[in-house]
PDB file of C-alpha atoms and ligand atoms in Angstrom:
ATOM      1  CA  UNK M 114    -119.841  32.354  -6.017  1.00 84.00           C
ATOM      2  CA  UNK M 115    -122.760  30.178  -5.303  1.00 94.00           C
ATOM      3  CA  UNK M 116    -125.886  32.940  -4.891  1.00 97.00           C
ATOM      4  CA  UNK M 117    -129.042  31.416  -2.763  1.00 97.00           C
ATOM      5  CA  UNK M 118    -131.954  32.097  -4.854  1.00 97.00           C
ATOM      6  CA  UNK M 119    -131.346  33.511  -9.510  1.00 96.00           C
ATOM      7  CA  UNK M 120    -129.660  37.177  -9.085  1.00 96.00           C
ATOM      8  CA  UNK M 121    -132.790  39.680 -10.567  1.00 96.00           C
ATOM      9  CA  UNK M 122    -132.065  40.172 -14.687  1.00 97.00           C
ATOM     10  CA  UNK M 123    -129.957  43.151 -15.994  1.00 98.00           C
ATOM     11  CA  UNK M 124    -132.244  45.758 -17.148  1.00 98.00           C
ATOM     12  CA  UNK M 125    -131.510  46.476 -20.513  1.00 98.00           C
ATOM     13  CA  UNK M 126    -132.878  48.948 -23.428  1.00 98.00           C
ATOM     14  CA  UNK M 127    -132.886  47.948 -26.841  1.00 98.00           C
ATOM     15  CA  UNK M 128    -130.368  50.154 -29.213  1.00 98.00           C
ATOM     16  CA  UNK M 129    -131.820  50.810 -32.511  1.00 98.00           C
ATOM     17  CA  UNK M 130    -130.586  48.556 -35.210  1.00 93.00           C
ATOM     18  CA  UNK M 131    -128.665  46.152 -32.783  1.00 92.00           C
ATOM     19  CA  UNK M 132    -128.060  44.679 -29.148  1.00 98.00           C
ATOM     20  CA  UNK M 133    -129.315  45.634 -25.630  1.00 98.00           C
ATOM     21  CA  UNK M 134    -128.200  48.406 -23.485  1.00 98.00           C
ATOM     22  CA  UNK M 135    -127.254  47.476 -20.104  1.00 98.00           C
ATOM     23  CA  UNK M 136    -128.326  49.598 -17.442  1.00 99.00           C
ATOM     24  CA  UNK M 137    -126.193  50.260 -14.272  1.00 98.00           C
ATOM     25  CA  UNK M 138    -128.346  53.428 -12.803  1.00 98.00           C
ATOM     26  CA  UNK M 139    -130.814  55.932 -13.305  1.00 98.00           C
ATOM     27  CA  UNK M 140    -129.731  60.019 -13.308  1.00 98.00           C
ATOM     28  CA  UNK M 141    -132.339  62.312 -13.163  1.00 98.00           C
ATOM     29  CA  UNK M 142    -132.254  66.239 -12.987  1.00 97.00           C
ATOM     30  CA  UNK M 143    -135.024  68.479 -11.824  1.00 95.00           C
ATOM     31  CA  UNK M 144    -135.877  71.874 -12.536  1.00 94.00           C
ATOM     32  CA  UNK M 145    -133.621  71.765 -16.357  1.00 95.00           C
ATOM     33  CA  UNK M 146    -136.712  74.075 -18.006  1.00 94.00           C
ATOM     34  CA  UNK M 147    -137.645  77.233 -16.857  1.00 92.00           C
ATOM     35  CA  UNK M 148    -141.135  77.432 -17.977  1.00 93.00           C
ATOM     36  CA  UNK M 149    -141.437  74.252 -16.109  1.00 91.00           C
ATOM     37  CA  UNK M 150    -139.607  75.725 -12.727  1.00 91.00           C
ATOM     38  CA  UNK M 151    -142.228  78.661 -13.109  1.00 93.00           C
ATOM     39  CA  UNK M 152    -145.656  76.171 -14.043  1.00 93.00           C
ATOM     40  CA  UNK M 153    -144.207  74.081 -10.067  1.00 91.00           C
ATOM     41  CA  UNK M 154    -144.752  77.576  -8.646  1.00 91.00           C
ATOM     42  CA  UNK M 155    -141.018  78.611  -8.566  1.00 90.00           C
ATOM     43  CA  UNK M 156    -138.216  80.970  -9.501  1.00 90.00           C
ATOM     44  CA  UNK M 157    -135.848  79.735 -12.037  1.00 88.00           C
ATOM     45  CA  UNK M 158    -133.542  82.276 -10.470  1.00 87.00           C
ATOM     46  CA  UNK M 159    -133.224  81.015  -6.963  1.00 84.00           C
ATOM     47  CA  UNK M 160    -134.062  77.492  -8.214  1.00 76.00           C
ATOM     48  CA  UNK M 161    -131.028  75.726  -9.670  1.00 82.00           C
ATOM     49  CA  UNK M 162    -131.793  72.271 -11.108  1.00 88.00           C
ATOM     50  CA  UNK M 163    -131.394  69.178  -8.989  1.00 92.00           C
ATOM     51  CA  UNK M 164    -130.451  65.719  -9.151  1.00 97.00           C
ATOM     52  CA  UNK M 165    -132.337  62.531  -7.818  1.00 98.00           C
ATOM     53  CA  UNK M 166    -132.009  58.453  -8.715  1.00 98.00           C
ATOM     54  CA  UNK M 167    -135.112  56.090  -9.860  1.00 98.00           C
ATOM     55  CA  UNK M 168    -133.680  52.604  -9.354  1.00 98.00           C
ATOM     56  CA  UNK M 169    -132.275  50.696 -12.303  1.00 98.00           C
ATOM     57  CA  UNK M 170    -135.476  48.402 -12.800  1.00 98.00           C
ATOM     58  CA  UNK M 171    -138.404  51.334 -13.182  1.00 98.00           C
ATOM     59  CA  UNK M 172    -137.083  51.029 -16.569  1.00 98.00           C
ATOM     60  CA  UNK M 173    -140.180  50.090 -18.821  1.00 98.00           C
ATOM     61  CA  UNK M 174    -139.682  49.951 -22.276  1.00 98.00           C
ATOM     62  CA  UNK M 175    -141.463  51.141 -25.587  1.00 98.00           C
ATOM     63  CA  UNK M 176    -145.187  49.683 -25.497  1.00 98.00           C
ATOM     64  CA  UNK M 177    -144.856  48.468 -22.151  1.00 98.00           C
ATOM     65  CA  UNK M 178    -148.683  48.713 -20.333  1.00 98.00           C
ATOM     66  CA  UNK M 179    -147.772  50.510 -17.373  1.00 98.00           C
ATOM     67  CA  UNK M 180    -150.523  49.717 -13.667  1.00 98.00           C
ATOM     68  CA  UNK M 181    -151.412  53.255 -12.382  1.00 98.00           C
ATOM     69  CA  UNK M 182    -148.804  53.312  -9.053  1.00 98.00           C
ATOM     70  CA  UNK M 183    -150.671  52.576  -5.599  1.00 97.00           C
ATOM     71  CA  UNK M 184    -150.852  55.360  -3.362  1.00 97.00           C
ATOM     72  CA  UNK M 185    -151.290  57.852  -5.344  1.00 97.00           C
ATOM     73  CA  UNK M 186    -154.221  59.987  -7.053  1.00 95.00           C
ATOM     74  CA  UNK M 187    -151.854  61.859  -8.977  1.00 98.00           C
ATOM     75  CA  UNK M 188    -149.778  60.376 -11.442  1.00 98.00           C
ATOM     76  CA  UNK M 189    -148.373  62.841 -13.434  1.00 98.00           C
ATOM     77  CA  UNK M 190    -145.978  62.610 -17.014  1.00 98.00           C
ATOM     78  CA  UNK M 191    -142.997  64.533 -17.885  1.00 98.00           C
ATOM     79  CA  UNK M 192    -141.755  63.985 -21.500  1.00 98.00           C
ATOM     80  CA  UNK M 193    -137.952  63.787 -20.907  1.00 98.00           C
ATOM     81  CA  UNK M 194    -134.743  63.531 -22.926  1.00 98.00           C
ATOM     82  CA  UNK M 195    -132.467  60.262 -21.884  1.00 98.00           C
ATOM     83  CA  UNK M 196    -128.840  60.483 -22.111  1.00 98.00           C
ATOM     84  CA  UNK M 197    -127.288  57.182 -22.391  1.00 98.00           C
ATOM     85  CA  UNK M 198    -123.227  56.684 -21.632  1.00 98.00           C
ATOM     86  CA  UNK M 199    -121.616  54.397 -22.914  1.00 98.00           C
ATOM     87  CA  UNK M 200    -118.008  55.429 -20.633  1.00 98.00           C
ATOM     88  CA  UNK M 201    -118.107  57.308 -17.611  1.00 97.00           C
ATOM     89  CA  UNK M 202    -115.336  58.579 -14.768  1.00 98.00           C
ATOM     90  CA  UNK M 203    -115.425  61.219 -12.311  1.00 98.00           C
ATOM     91  CA  UNK M 204    -115.062  65.259 -12.383  1.00 98.00           C
ATOM     92  CA  UNK M 205    -115.765  65.390 -16.398  1.00 98.00           C
ATOM     93  CA  UNK M 206    -114.654  68.557 -18.145  1.00 98.00           C
ATOM     94  CA  UNK M 207    -117.627  69.771 -20.213  1.00 98.00           C
ATOM     95  CA  UNK M 208    -115.486  70.116 -23.102  1.00 98.00           C
ATOM     96  CA  UNK M 209    -114.881  66.370 -22.716  1.00 98.00           C
ATOM     97  CA  UNK M 210    -118.529  65.210 -21.521  1.00 98.00           C
ATOM     98  CA  UNK M 211    -120.099  64.117 -25.176  1.00 97.00           C
ATOM     99  CA  UNK M 212    -117.080  61.784 -25.938  1.00 98.00           C
ATOM    100  CA  UNK M 213    -119.184  59.507 -22.901  1.00 98.00           C
ATOM    101  CA  UNK M 214    -122.861  59.668 -24.839  1.00 98.00           C
ATOM    102  CA  UNK M 215    -123.363  56.426 -26.325  1.00 98.00           C
ATOM    103  CA  UNK M 216    -126.970  57.293 -27.121  1.00 98.00           C
ATOM    104  CA  UNK M 217    -130.560  59.001 -26.436  1.00 98.00           C
ATOM    105  CA  UNK M 218    -134.035  57.945 -25.972  1.00 98.00           C
ATOM    106  CA  UNK M 219    -137.070  59.935 -25.536  1.00 98.00           C
ATOM    107  CA  UNK M 220    -138.283  59.024 -21.782  1.00 98.00           C
ATOM    108  CA  UNK M 221    -140.954  60.056 -19.252  1.00 98.00           C
ATOM    109  CA  UNK M 222    -139.994  60.195 -15.402  1.00 98.00           C
ATOM    110  CA  UNK M 223    -143.162  59.013 -14.177  1.00 98.00           C
ATOM    111  CA  UNK M 224    -144.360  61.199 -10.903  1.00 98.00           C
ATOM    112  CA  UNK M 225    -146.375  60.708  -7.633  1.00 98.00           C
ATOM    113  CA  UNK M 226    -147.394  64.777  -7.662  1.00 98.00           C
ATOM    114  CA  UNK M 227    -148.866  64.561  -4.519  1.00 98.00           C
ATOM    115  CA  UNK M 228    -145.767  62.847  -2.765  1.00 98.00           C
ATOM    116  CA  UNK M 229    -143.447  65.064  -4.270  1.00 97.00           C
ATOM    117  CA  UNK M 230    -145.348  68.246  -3.143  1.00 96.00           C
ATOM    118  CA  UNK M 231    -145.330  67.022  -0.107  1.00 97.00           C
ATOM    119  CA  UNK M 232    -142.242  66.176   0.018  1.00 96.00           C
ATOM    120  CA  UNK M 233    -141.184  69.727  -0.637  1.00 94.00           C
ATOM    121  CA  UNK M 234    -143.528  71.040   1.947  1.00 96.00           C
ATOM    122  CA  UNK M 235    -141.820  68.739   4.488  1.00 97.00           C
ATOM    123  CA  UNK M 236    -138.229  68.643   3.318  1.00 96.00           C
ATOM    124  CA  UNK M 237    -138.737  64.912   2.764  1.00 96.00           C
ATOM    125  CA  UNK M 238    -136.929  62.304   1.216  1.00 97.00           C
ATOM    126  CA  UNK M 239    -138.081  62.226  -2.901  1.00 97.00           C
ATOM    127  CA  UNK M 240    -138.294  58.726  -3.123  1.00 98.00           C
ATOM    128  CA  UNK M 241    -141.591  57.448  -2.784  1.00 98.00           C
ATOM    129  CA  UNK M 242    -142.402  60.339  -5.646  1.00 98.00           C
ATOM    130  CA  UNK M 243    -139.916  59.435  -8.305  1.00 98.00           C
ATOM    131  CA  UNK M 244    -138.097  56.031  -8.056  1.00 98.00           C
ATOM    132  CA  UNK M 245    -141.062  53.532  -8.014  1.00 98.00           C
ATOM    133  CA  UNK M 246    -142.048  50.439  -9.859  1.00 98.00           C
ATOM    134  CA  UNK M 247    -141.766  51.126 -13.557  1.00 98.00           C
ATOM    135  CA  UNK M 248    -141.612  55.055 -13.121  1.00 98.00           C
ATOM    136  CA  UNK M 249    -139.076  55.058 -15.868  1.00 98.00           C
ATOM    137  CA  UNK M 250    -140.823  54.296 -19.139  1.00 98.00           C
ATOM    138  CA  UNK M 251    -137.458  55.074 -22.108  1.00 98.00           C
ATOM    139  CA  UNK M 252    -137.642  54.092 -26.163  1.00 98.00           C
ATOM    140  CA  UNK M 253    -135.122  52.534 -27.621  1.00 98.00           C
ATOM    141  CA  UNK M 254    -131.729  54.272 -28.026  1.00 98.00           C
ATOM    142  CA  UNK M 255    -130.704  55.847 -31.171  1.00 98.00           C
ATOM    143  CA  UNK M 256    -126.619  55.632 -31.325  1.00 98.00           C
ATOM    144  CA  UNK M 257    -125.037  59.239 -30.956  1.00 97.00           C
ATOM    145  CA  UNK M 258    -123.778  59.295 -34.262  1.00 95.00           C
ATOM    146  CA  UNK M 259    -127.119  59.004 -35.623  1.00 96.00           C
ATOM    147  CA  UNK M 260    -128.622  61.632 -33.458  1.00 93.00           C
ATOM    148  CA  UNK M 261    -128.149  64.438 -35.559  1.00 86.00           C
ATOM    149  CA  UNK M 262    -128.215  67.867 -33.934  1.00 86.00           C
ATOM    150  CA  UNK M 263    -130.536  67.273 -31.196  1.00 93.00           C
ATOM    151  CA  UNK M 264    -130.531  70.697 -29.491  1.00 90.00           C
ATOM    152  CA  UNK M 265    -132.272  72.430 -31.971  1.00 93.00           C
ATOM    153  CA  UNK M 266    -134.974  69.559 -31.769  1.00 96.00           C
ATOM    154  CA  UNK M 267    -138.570  69.409 -30.855  1.00 97.00           C
ATOM    155  CA  UNK M 268    -139.612  67.677 -27.179  1.00 98.00           C
ATOM    156  CA  UNK M 269    -143.329  66.448 -27.647  1.00 98.00           C
ATOM    157  CA  UNK M 270    -145.895  65.003 -25.533  1.00 98.00           C
ATOM    158  CA  UNK M 271    -149.185  63.600 -26.676  1.00 98.00           C
ATOM    159  CA  UNK M 272    -151.358  62.060 -24.269  1.00 98.00           C
ATOM    160  CA  UNK M 273    -154.162  60.681 -25.954  1.00 98.00           C
ATOM    161  CA  UNK M 274    -153.283  62.512 -29.515  1.00 94.00           C
ATOM    162  CA  UNK M 275    -153.434  65.498 -27.855  1.00 98.00           C
ATOM    163  CA  UNK M 276    -150.602  67.460 -27.494  1.00 98.00           C
ATOM    164  CA  UNK M 277    -149.627  68.269 -23.875  1.00 98.00           C
ATOM    165  CA  UNK M 278    -145.565  69.101 -23.732  1.00 98.00           C
ATOM    166  CA  UNK M 279    -144.042  71.490 -27.354  1.00 98.00           C
ATOM    167  CA  UNK M 280    -140.878  72.594 -26.418  1.00 98.00           C
ATOM    168  CA  UNK M 281    -137.235  73.057 -27.885  1.00 97.00           C
ATOM    169  CA  UNK M 282    -134.558  71.233 -26.258  1.00 97.00           C
ATOM    170  CA  UNK M 283    -132.558  74.070 -26.437  1.00 97.00           C
ATOM    171  CA  UNK M 284    -134.590  76.013 -23.344  1.00 96.00           C
ATOM    172  CA  UNK M 285    -132.503  73.690 -21.053  1.00 96.00           C
ATOM    173  CA  UNK M 286    -130.523  75.752 -18.444  1.00 95.00           C
ATOM    174  CA  UNK M 287    -128.177  73.386 -18.422  1.00 95.00           C
ATOM    175  CA  UNK M 288    -126.991  71.397 -21.568  1.00 96.00           C
ATOM    176  CA  UNK M 289    -126.298  67.543 -21.969  1.00 97.00           C
ATOM    177  CA  UNK M 290    -122.823  67.970 -21.374  1.00 97.00           C
ATOM    178  CA  UNK M 291    -123.336  70.342 -17.950  1.00 97.00           C
ATOM    179  CA  UNK M 292    -125.079  68.779 -16.865  1.00 97.00           C
ATOM    180  CA  UNK M 293    -122.830  65.092 -16.939  1.00 98.00           C
ATOM    181  CA  UNK M 294    -120.225  67.483 -15.076  1.00 98.00           C
ATOM    182  CA  UNK M 295    -121.750  68.625 -13.308  1.00 97.00           C
ATOM    183  CA  UNK M 296    -123.598  64.893 -12.229  1.00 97.00           C
ATOM    184  CA  UNK M 297    -119.242  63.487 -12.530  1.00 98.00           C
ATOM    185  CA  UNK M 298    -118.495  65.954  -9.354  1.00 97.00           C
ATOM    186  CA  UNK M 299    -120.859  63.916  -7.556  1.00 96.00           C
ATOM    187  CA  UNK M 300    -121.174  60.426  -8.415  1.00 98.00           C
ATOM    188  CA  UNK M 301    -118.632  58.816 -10.150  1.00 98.00           C
ATOM    189  CA  UNK M 302    -120.776  57.854 -13.804  1.00 98.00           C
ATOM    190  CA  UNK M 303    -119.534  54.385 -15.737  1.00 98.00           C
ATOM    191  CA  UNK M 304    -121.291  52.534 -18.671  1.00 98.00           C
ATOM    192  CA  UNK M 305    -125.094  51.963 -18.665  1.00 98.00           C
ATOM    193  CA  UNK M 306    -125.765  55.257 -16.600  1.00 99.00           C
ATOM    194  CA  UNK M 307    -129.148  56.239 -17.685  1.00 99.00           C
ATOM    195  CA  UNK M 308    -129.747  60.426 -17.324  1.00 98.00           C
ATOM    196  CA  UNK M 309    -133.589  61.754 -17.526  1.00 98.00           C
ATOM    197  CA  UNK M 310    -132.499  65.613 -18.428  1.00 98.00           C
ATOM    198  CA  UNK M 311    -135.391  67.109 -16.905  1.00 98.00           C
ATOM    199  CA  UNK M 312    -138.547  68.430 -18.034  1.00 97.00           C
ATOM    200  CA  UNK M 313    -140.471  71.268 -20.111  1.00 97.00           C
ATOM    201  CA  UNK M 314    -144.193  72.853 -19.275  1.00 97.00           C
ATOM    202  CA  UNK M 315    -147.147  71.099 -19.775  1.00 97.00           C
ATOM    203  CA  UNK M 316    -146.664  68.521 -17.414  1.00 98.00           C
ATOM    204  CA  UNK M 317    -149.919  66.517 -16.344  1.00 98.00           C
ATOM    205  CA  UNK M 318    -151.886  63.831 -15.034  1.00 98.00           C
ATOM    206  CA  UNK M 319    -152.722  60.311 -16.239  1.00 98.00           C
ATOM    207  CA  UNK M 320    -155.896  58.268 -15.889  1.00 98.00           C
ATOM    208  CA  UNK M 321    -156.327  54.810 -16.449  1.00 98.00           C
ATOM    209  CA  UNK M 322    -156.625  53.917 -20.291  1.00 98.00           C
ATOM    210  CA  UNK M 323    -153.422  56.691 -20.838  1.00 98.00           C
ATOM    211  CA  UNK M 324    -151.777  56.337 -24.549  1.00 98.00           C
ATOM    212  CA  UNK M 325    -148.393  58.197 -23.874  1.00 98.00           C
ATOM    213  CA  UNK M 326    -146.193  58.930 -26.759  1.00 98.00           C
ATOM    214  CA  UNK M 327    -143.242  61.543 -26.167  1.00 98.00           C
ATOM    215  CA  UNK M 328    -141.271  62.535 -29.264  1.00 98.00           C
ATOM    216  CA  UNK M 329    -137.848  64.031 -29.988  1.00 98.00           C
ATOM    217  CA  UNK M 330    -136.629  64.994 -33.842  1.00 95.00           C
ATOM    218  CA  UNK M 331    -136.431  61.874 -35.153  1.00 94.00           C
ATOM    219  CA  UNK M 332    -135.156  59.653 -31.671  1.00 98.00           C
ATOM    220  CA  UNK M 333    -137.116  56.322 -32.121  1.00 98.00           C
ATOM    221  CA  UNK M 334    -140.881  57.372 -30.452  1.00 98.00           C
ATOM    222  CA  UNK M 335    -141.708  56.126 -27.138  1.00 98.00           C
ATOM    223  CA  UNK M 336    -145.074  55.019 -26.646  1.00 98.00           C
ATOM    224  CA  UNK M 337    -147.184  53.535 -23.490  1.00 98.00           C
ATOM    225  CA  UNK M 338    -150.145  52.884 -21.818  1.00 98.00           C
ATOM    226  CA  UNK M 339    -151.239  53.436 -18.318  1.00 98.00           C
ATOM    227  CA  UNK M 340    -153.561  50.391 -16.970  1.00 98.00           C
ATOM    228  CA  UNK M 341    -155.812  49.258 -14.611  1.00 96.00           C
ATOM    229  CA  UNK M 342    -153.075  48.710 -11.260  1.00 88.00           C
ATOM    230  CA  UNK M 343    -152.890  45.491  -9.336  1.00 69.00           C
TER     231      UNK M 343
HETATM  232 MN1   MN R 428    -138.300  65.382 -13.974  1.00 72.89          MN
END
């Protein structure tokens, strides 16, 4: 094969210890914590979790300075557990789902909240709200066998040393195996897929100069900065 120009670089995330995890797709789940559904004006009994995606090259690594995105004045952080798949398949049983997990990371689902509010109102697509450049900061991946009991871990988002999100992963409406199973009934999952598993309550706006940290259990912390846009 002779490409007419150089193919883009393969997006990847460092794995704690050694190596890099090549990213194939980035899936996300919305409305997976009841208190966050409520703070967005929804009813968790009526609004079940939803799936959306981001491009693989939307990831930004730990330590990044992310330019404030264009075309918005309401950029929000959403601290989230990220699941990294080492294998995949279709129609995966909940009981078998954990065997496909390579590891876990701390992540942030950056959101143009103004675009999302408009899309919800008009029934339009969520792409410009969720899938913009560098909208998926993700920390280094910890292999699953070193992650311990994440179910009872705390998820904390700190902006400029102020704790704005503080929840337990056990408050997820759909557990990690349930998310993998449900996703695999809509998409064939493969090694290299990342899944952002939803955010708890406490989301809020970011401004230029902010330092954001997402800490989950003893996963490597994610730190990034918001800098002036181009
Ligand atoms: Mn989210």
